[in-house]
CSV table of C-alpha atoms and ligand atoms in Angstrom, one decimal:
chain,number,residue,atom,x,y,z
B,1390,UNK,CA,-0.1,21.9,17.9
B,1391,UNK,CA,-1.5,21.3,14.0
B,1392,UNK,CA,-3.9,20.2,12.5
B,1393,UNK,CA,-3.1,18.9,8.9
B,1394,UNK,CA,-6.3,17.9,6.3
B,1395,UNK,CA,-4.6,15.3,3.7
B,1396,UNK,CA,-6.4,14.3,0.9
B,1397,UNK,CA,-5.3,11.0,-1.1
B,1398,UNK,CA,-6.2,10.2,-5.0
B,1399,UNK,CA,-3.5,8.4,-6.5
B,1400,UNK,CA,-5.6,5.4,-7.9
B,1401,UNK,CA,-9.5,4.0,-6.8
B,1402,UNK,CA,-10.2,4.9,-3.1
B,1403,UNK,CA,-11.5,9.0,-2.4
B,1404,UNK,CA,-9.5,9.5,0.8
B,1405,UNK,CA,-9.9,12.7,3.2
B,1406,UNK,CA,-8.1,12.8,6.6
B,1407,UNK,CA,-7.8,14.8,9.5
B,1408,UNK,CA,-4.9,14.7,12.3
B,1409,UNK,CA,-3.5,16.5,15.1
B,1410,UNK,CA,0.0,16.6,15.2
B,1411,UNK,CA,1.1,17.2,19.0
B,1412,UNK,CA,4.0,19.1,20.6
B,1413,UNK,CA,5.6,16.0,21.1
B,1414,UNK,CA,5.4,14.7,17.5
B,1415,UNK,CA,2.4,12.8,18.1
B,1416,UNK,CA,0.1,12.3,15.5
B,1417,UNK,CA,-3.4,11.6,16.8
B,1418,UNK,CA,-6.0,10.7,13.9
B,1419,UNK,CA,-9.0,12.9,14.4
B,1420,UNK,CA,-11.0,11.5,11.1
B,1421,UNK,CA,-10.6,9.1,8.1
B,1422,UNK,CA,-12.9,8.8,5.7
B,1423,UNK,CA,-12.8,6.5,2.4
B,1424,UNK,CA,-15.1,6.5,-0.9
B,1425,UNK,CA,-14.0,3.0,-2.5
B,1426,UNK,CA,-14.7,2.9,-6.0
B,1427,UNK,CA,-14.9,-0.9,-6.2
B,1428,UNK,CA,-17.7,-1.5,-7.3
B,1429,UNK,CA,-17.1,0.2,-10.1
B,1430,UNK,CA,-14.5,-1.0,-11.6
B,1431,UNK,CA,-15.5,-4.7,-10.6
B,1432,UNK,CA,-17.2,-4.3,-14.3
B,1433,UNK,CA,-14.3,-3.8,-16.2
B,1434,UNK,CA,-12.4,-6.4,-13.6
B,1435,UNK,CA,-9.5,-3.7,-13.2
B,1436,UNK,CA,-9.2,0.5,-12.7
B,1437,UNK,CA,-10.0,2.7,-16.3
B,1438,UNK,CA,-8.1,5.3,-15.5
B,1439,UNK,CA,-11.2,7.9,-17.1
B,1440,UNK,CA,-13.6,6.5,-14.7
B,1441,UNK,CA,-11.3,6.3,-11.7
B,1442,UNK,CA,-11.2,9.9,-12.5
B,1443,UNK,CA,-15.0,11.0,-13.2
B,1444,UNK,CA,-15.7,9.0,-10.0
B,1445,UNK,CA,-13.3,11.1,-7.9
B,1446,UNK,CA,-14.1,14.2,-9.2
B,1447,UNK,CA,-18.2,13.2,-8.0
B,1448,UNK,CA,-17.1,11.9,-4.7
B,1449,UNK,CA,-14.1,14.8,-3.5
B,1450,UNK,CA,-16.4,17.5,-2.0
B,1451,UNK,CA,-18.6,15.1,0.0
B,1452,UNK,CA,-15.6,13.3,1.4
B,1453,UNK,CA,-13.8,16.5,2.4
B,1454,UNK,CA,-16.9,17.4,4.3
B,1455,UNK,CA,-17.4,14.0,6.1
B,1456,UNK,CA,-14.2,14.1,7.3
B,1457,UNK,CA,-14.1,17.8,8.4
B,1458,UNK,CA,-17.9,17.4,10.1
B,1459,UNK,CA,-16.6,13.8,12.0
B,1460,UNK,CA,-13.5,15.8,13.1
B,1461,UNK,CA,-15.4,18.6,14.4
B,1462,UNK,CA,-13.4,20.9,12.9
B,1463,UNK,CA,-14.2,23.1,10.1
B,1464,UNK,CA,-11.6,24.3,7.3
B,1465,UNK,CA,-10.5,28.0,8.9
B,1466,UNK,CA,-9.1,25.4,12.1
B,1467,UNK,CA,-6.8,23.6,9.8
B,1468,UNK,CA,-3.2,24.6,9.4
B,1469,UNK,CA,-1.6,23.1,6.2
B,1470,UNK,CA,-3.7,20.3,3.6
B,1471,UNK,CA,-1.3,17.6,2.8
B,1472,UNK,CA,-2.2,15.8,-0.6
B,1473,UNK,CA,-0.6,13.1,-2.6
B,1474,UNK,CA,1.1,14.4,-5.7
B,1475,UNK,CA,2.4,10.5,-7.5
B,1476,UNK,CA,3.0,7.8,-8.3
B,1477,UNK,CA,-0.5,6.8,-9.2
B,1478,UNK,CA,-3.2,7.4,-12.1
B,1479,UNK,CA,-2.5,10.6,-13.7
B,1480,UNK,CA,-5.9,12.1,-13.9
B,1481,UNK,CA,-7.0,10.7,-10.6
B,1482,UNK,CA,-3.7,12.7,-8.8
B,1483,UNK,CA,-4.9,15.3,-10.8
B,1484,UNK,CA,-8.2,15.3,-9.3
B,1485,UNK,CA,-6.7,15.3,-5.4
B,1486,UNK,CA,-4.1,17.6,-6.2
B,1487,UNK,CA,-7.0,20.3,-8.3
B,1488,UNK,CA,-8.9,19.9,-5.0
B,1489,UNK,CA,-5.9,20.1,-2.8
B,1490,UNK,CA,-4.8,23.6,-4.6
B,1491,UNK,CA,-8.1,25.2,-4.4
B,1492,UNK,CA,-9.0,24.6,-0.5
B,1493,UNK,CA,-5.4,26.0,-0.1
B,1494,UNK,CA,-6.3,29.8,-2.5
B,1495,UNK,CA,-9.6,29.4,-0.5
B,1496,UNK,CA,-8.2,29.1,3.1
B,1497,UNK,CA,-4.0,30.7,2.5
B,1498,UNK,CA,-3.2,27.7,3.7
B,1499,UNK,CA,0.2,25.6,2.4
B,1500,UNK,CA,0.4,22.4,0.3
B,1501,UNK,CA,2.7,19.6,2.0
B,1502,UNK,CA,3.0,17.5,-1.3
B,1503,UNK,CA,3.2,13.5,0.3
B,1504,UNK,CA,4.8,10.6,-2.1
B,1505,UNK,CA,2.1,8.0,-1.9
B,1506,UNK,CA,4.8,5.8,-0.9
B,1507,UNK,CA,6.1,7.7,1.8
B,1508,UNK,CA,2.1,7.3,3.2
B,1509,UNK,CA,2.9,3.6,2.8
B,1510,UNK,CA,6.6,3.2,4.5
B,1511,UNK,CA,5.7,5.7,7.9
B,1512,UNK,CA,1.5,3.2,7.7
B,1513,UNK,CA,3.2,1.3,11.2
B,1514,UNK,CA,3.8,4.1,13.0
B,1515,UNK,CA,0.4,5.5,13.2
B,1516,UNK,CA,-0.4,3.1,15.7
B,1517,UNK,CA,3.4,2.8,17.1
B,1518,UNK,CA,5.2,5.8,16.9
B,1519,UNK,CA,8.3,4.2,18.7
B,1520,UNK,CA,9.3,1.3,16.4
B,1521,UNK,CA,12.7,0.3,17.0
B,1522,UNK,CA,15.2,1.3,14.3
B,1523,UNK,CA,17.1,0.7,12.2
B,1524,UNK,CA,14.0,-1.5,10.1
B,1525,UNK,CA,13.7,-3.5,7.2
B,1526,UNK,CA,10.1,-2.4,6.0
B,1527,UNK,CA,8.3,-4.7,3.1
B,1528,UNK,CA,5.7,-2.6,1.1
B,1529,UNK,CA,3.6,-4.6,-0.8
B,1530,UNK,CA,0.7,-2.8,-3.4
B,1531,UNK,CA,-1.0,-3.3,-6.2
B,1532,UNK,CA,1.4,-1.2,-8.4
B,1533,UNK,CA,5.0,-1.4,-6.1
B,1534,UNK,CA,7.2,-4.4,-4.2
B,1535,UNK,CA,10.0,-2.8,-1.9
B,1536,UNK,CA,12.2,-3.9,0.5
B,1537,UNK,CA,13.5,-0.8,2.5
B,1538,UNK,CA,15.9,0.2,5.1
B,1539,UNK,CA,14.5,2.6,7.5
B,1540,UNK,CA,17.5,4.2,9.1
B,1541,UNK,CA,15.6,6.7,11.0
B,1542,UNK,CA,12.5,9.1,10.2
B,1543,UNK,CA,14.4,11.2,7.9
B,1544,UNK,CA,16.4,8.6,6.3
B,1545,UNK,CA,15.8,5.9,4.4
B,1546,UNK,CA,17.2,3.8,1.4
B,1547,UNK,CA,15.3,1.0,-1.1
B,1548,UNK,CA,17.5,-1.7,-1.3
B,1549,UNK,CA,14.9,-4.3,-3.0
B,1550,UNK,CA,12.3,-3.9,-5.6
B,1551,UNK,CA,10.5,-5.9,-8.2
B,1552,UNK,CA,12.2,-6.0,-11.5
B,1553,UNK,CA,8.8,-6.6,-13.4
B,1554,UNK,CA,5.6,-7.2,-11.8
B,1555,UNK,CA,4.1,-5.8,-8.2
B,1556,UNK,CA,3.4,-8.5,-5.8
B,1557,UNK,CA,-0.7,-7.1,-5.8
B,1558,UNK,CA,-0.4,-6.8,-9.7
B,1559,UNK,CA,0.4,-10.9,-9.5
B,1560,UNK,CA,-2.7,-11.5,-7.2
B,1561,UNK,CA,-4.8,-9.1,-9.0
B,1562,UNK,CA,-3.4,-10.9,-12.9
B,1563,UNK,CA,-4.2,-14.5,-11.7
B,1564,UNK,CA,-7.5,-13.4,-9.6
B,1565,UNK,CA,-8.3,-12.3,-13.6
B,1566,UNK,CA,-7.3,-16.3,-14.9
B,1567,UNK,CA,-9.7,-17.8,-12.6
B,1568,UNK,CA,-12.7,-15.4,-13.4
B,1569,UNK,CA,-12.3,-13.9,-9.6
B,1570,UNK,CA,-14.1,-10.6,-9.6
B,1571,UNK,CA,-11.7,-7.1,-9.1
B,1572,UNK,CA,-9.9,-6.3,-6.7
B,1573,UNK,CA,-8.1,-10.0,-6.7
B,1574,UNK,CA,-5.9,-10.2,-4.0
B,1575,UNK,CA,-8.7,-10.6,-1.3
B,1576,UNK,CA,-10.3,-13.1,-3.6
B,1577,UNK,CA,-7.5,-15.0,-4.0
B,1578,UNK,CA,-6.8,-15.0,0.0
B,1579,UNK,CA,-10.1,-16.3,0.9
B,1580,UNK,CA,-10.2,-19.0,-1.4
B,1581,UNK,CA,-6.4,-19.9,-0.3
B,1582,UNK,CA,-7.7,-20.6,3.1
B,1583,UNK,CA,-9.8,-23.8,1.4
B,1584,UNK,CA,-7.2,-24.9,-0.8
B,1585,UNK,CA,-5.2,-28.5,-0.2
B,1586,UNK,CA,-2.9,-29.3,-3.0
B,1587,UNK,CA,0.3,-27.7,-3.2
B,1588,UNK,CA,1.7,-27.1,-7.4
B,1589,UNK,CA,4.5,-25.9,-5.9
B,1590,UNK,CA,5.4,-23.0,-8.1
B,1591,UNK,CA,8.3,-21.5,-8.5
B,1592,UNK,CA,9.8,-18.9,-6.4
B,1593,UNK,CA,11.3,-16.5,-8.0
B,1594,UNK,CA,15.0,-15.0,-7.4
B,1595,UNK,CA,14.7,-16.5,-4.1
B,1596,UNK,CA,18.1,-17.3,-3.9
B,1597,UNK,CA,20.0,-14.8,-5.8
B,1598,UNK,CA,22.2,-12.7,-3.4
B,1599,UNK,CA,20.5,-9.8,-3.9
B,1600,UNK,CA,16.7,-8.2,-2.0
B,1601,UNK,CA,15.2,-7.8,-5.7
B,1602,UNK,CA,11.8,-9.6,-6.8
B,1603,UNK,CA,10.4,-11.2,-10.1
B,1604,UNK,CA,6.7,-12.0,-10.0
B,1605,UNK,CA,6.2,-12.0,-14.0
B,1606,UNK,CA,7.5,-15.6,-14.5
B,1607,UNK,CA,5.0,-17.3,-11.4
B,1608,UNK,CA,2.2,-15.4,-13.1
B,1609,UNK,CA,3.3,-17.4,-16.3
B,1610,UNK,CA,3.9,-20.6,-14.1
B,1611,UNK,CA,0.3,-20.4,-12.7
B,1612,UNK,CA,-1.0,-19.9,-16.5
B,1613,UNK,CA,0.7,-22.4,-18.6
B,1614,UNK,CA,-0.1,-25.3,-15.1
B,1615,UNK,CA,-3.7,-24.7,-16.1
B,1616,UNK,CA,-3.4,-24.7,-19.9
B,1617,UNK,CA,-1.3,-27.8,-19.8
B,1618,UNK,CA,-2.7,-29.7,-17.3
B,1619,UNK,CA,-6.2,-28.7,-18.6
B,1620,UNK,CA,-7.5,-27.7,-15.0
B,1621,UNK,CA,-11.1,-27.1,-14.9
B,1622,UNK,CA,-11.6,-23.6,-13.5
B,1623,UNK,CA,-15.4,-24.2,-13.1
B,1624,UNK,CA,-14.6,-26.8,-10.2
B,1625,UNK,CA,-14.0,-24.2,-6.9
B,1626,UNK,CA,-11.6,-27.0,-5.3
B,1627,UNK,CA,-9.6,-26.3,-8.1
B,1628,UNK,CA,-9.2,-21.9,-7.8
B,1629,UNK,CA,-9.0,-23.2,-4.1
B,1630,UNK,CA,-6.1,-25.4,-5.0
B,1631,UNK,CA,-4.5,-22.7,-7.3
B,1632,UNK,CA,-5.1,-19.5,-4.8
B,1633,UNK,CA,-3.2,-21.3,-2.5
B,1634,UNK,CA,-0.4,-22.7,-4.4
B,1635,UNK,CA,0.7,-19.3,-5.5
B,1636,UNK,CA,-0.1,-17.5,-2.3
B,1637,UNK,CA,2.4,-20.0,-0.7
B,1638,UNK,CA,5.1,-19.6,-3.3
B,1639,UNK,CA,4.1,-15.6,-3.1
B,1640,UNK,CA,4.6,-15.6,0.0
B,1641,UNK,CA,7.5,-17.4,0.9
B,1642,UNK,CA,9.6,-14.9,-1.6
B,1643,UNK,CA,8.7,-12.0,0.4
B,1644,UNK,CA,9.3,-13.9,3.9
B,1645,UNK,CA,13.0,-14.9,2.8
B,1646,UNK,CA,13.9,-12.0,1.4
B,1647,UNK,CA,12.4,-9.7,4.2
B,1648,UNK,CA,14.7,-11.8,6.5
B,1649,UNK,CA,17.7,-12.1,4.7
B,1650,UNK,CA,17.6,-7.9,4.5
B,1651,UNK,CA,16.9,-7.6,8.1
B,1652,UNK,CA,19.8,-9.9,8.9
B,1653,UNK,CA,22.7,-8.5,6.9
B,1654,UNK,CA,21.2,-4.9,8.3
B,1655,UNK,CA,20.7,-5.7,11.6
B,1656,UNK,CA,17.7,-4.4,11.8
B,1657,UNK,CA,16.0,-4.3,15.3
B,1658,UNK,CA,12.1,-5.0,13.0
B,1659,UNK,CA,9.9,-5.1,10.6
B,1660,UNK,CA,7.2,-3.1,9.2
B,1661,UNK,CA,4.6,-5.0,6.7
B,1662,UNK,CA,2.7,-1.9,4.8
B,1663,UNK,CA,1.2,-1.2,1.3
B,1664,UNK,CA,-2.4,-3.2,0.2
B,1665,UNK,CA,-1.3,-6.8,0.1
B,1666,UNK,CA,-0.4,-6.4,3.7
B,1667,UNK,CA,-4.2,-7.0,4.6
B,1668,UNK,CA,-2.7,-10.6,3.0
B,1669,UNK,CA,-4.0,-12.3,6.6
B,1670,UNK,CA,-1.1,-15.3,5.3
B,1671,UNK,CA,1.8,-12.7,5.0
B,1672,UNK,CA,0.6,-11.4,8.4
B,1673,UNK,CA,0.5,-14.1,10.2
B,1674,UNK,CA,3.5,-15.8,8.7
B,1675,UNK,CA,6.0,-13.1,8.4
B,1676,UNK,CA,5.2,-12.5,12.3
B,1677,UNK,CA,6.2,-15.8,13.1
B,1678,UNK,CA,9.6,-15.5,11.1
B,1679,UNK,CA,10.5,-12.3,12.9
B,1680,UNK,CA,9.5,-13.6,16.0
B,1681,UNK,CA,12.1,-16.4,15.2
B,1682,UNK,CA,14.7,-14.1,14.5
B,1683,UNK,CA,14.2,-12.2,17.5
B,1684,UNK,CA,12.5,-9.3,15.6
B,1685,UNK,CA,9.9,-7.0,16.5
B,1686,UNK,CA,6.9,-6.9,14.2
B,1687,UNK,CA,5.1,-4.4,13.3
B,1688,UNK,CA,1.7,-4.3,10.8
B,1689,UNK,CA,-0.8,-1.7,10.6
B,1690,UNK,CA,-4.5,-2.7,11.2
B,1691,UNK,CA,-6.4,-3.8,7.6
B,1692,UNK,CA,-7.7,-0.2,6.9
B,1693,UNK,CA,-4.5,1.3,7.0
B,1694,UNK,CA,-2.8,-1.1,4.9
B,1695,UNK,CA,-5.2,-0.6,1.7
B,1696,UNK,CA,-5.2,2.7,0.2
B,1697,UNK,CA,-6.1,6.1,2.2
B,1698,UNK,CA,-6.1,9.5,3.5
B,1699,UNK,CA,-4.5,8.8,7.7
B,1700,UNK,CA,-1.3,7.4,6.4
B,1701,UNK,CA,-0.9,10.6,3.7
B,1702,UNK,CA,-1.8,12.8,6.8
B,1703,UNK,CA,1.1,10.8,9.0
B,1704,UNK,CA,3.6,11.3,6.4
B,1705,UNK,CA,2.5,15.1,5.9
B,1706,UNK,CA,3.2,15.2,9.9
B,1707,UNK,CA,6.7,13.4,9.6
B,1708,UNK,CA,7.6,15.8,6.8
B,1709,UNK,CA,7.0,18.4,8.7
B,1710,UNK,CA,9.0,17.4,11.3
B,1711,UNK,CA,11.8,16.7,9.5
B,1712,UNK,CA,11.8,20.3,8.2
B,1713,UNK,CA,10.0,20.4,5.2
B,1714,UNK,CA,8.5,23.9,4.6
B,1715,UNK,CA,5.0,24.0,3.3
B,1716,UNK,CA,5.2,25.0,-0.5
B,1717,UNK,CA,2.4,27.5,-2.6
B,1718,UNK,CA,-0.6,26.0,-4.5
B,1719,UNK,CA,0.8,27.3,-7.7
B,1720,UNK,CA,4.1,25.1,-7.0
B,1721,UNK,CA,2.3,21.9,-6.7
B,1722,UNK,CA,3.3,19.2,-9.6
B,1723,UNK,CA,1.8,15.9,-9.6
B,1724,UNK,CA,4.2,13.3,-11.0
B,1725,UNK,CA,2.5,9.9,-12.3
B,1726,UNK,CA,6.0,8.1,-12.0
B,1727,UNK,CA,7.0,10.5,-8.8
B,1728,UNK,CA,10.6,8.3,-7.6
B,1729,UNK,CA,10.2,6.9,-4.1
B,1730,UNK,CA,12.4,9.8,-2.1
B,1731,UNK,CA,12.0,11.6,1.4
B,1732,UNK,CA,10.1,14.4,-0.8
O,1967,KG4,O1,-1.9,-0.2,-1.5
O,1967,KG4,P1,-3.1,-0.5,-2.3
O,1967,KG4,O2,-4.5,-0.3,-1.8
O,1967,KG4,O3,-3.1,0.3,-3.7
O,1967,KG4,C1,-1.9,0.6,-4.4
O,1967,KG4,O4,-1.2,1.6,-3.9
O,1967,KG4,O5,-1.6,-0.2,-5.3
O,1967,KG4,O6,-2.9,-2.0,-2.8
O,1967,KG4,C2,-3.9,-2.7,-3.6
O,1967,KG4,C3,-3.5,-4.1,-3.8
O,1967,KG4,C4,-4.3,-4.8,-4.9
O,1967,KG4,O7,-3.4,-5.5,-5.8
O,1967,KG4,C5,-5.1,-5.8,-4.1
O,1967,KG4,O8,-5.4,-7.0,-4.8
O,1967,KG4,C6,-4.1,-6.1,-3.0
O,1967,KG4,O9,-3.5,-4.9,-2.6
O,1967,KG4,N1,-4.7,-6.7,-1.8
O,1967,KG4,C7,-4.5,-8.0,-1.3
O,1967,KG4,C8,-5.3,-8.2,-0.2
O,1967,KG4,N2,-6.1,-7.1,0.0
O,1967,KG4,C9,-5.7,-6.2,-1.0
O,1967,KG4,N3,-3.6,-8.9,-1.8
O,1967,KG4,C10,-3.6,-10.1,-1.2
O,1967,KG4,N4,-4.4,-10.4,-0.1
O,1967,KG4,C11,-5.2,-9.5,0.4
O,1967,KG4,N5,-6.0,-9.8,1.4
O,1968,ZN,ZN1,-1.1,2.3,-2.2
């Protein structure tokens, strides 16, 4: 029986979890709590890095202590404090990982150092610890597009990624063309819900015979349609039209390519994670393609999809249980461009 704290930094949320992690390998959420800087950076329409920062380094200490108080636990109870150490911001990790290192000299308790994307990939089995493997898992944020093979809990292997742009970068870019306010992708999603006419963009490498992405060249598509045909940005059918011409094309890149991988694998599902996954489209659509492929499907609920401190916690849990020993504050790195391996 363990209790692991986790805290998560790596780009605009303040993130502080608690879990228990059972016997059995369980991992039963005791707390979550989440400081969204949002607002904040809705003036700027995009994350400074400096005030991502400041903002974190004003919200850590009261966001530690929420989670700890709704846990009902205090910090002498907790055995190791899990924190993410990259990719992200380098001064915001910094923040987390400052914090991270000085409840750990405080308490004697070990770091377990969690790749944000490994918090991502193991999101679906918070809520369903026994998803059937081998699966294809599409994680989809605002700064990474992958397509990975999930062999088992300890194993796993990226065998798609964006060769430019991230698939949240492309909603955030053209949320930023049609004056949408930050972050974009939700904007873009609720106006794609009132849109009618198709462009029909292109889609991107989706028939090259590989799982690899390119989101660069829509973004360009969806800028030089309204330059050239002069589309007037101040009519809202006309975002409404264009949010949902790219979310289709967006979209149906992902879908294909998510099935084709799960095909030639043989996977028995698929996992949706990462921000974009609260994409109520991508949901609802990539459900129905597994479903047709005789696929399970498996998608955490919103809050778990955007940035934050449970799925850190989870990934602590799964390291542990894969054998990872606990290292000493004074060995914890944070890596901006950390590479997307088990550690
Ligand atoms: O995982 P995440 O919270 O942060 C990163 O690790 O990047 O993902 C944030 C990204 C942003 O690009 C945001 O616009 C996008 O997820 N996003 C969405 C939706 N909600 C968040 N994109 C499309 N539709 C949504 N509903
Ligand atoms: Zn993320």
């Amino acid at each position: 029986m363990t209790k692991i704290l986790a805290i998560e930094t790596s780009c605009d949320e303040t993130a502080c979890a608690i879990v228990h992690l059972a016997n059995n390998g369980r991992v039963r959420p005791l707390s979550s709590v989440i400081s969204t800087q949002i607002a904040l950076h809705r003036k700027t329409q995009g994350v400074v890095p400096e005030v991502a920062a400041r903002a974190h380094l004003r919200k850590i200490q009261v966001v530690v202590r929420e989670a700890l108080r709704k846990a009902g636990v205090s910090l002498r109870d907790i055995d190791h404090i899990a924190v993410t150490h990259g990719p992200g911001l380098a001064t915001s990790l910094l923040t987390g990982a400052e914090f991270a290192k000085a409840l750990s000299l405080a308490t004697g308790k070990n770091i377990i150092p969690v790749n944000h994307m490994l918090g991502h990939l193991y999101s679906a089995f918070l809520e369903n610890p026994k998803i059937p493997l081998p699966s294809i898992n599409l994680i989809v944020s605002g700064g990474h597009t992958y397509i990975i093979l999930l062999k088992n809990k300890k194993e796993f292997r990226i065998i798609g990624r964006t060769v430019d742009d991230a698939v949240g970068e492309a909603f955030d870019k053209i949320a930023k063309m049609l004056n949408l306010p930050y972050p974009g992708g939700p904007e873009i999603s609720k106006l794609a819900e009132f849109g009618r006419m198709d462009y029909n963009f292109p889609r991107p490498m989706i028939h090259t015979n590989n799982f690899n992405f390119s989101f660069s060249g829509l973004k360009t598509a969806v800028l030089y349609k309204i330059r050239d045909e002069k589309i007037d940005l101040k009519k809202l059918q006309n975002k409404r039209n264009i949010s949902f011409s790219f979310q289709n094309a967006a979209v149906e890149v992902l879908i294909s390519k998510t099935i084709a991988a799960a095909k030639k694998y043989k996977a028995k599902s698929i996992t949706l994670s990462g921000g974009v996954a609260a994409n109520k489209k991508l949901r609802k659509d990539l459900n129905a393609a597994a479903k047709q492929n005789k696929l399970k499907f498996y998608v955490p609920e919103f809050h778990l999809c955007t940035d934050n401190a449970l799925m850190i916690a989870n990934a602590a849990a799964i390291k542990l249980q894969n054998g990872f020993k606990p290292i000493k504050p004074t060995a914890l790195k944070v890596d901006p461009v950390l590479e997307f391996k088990r550690s």
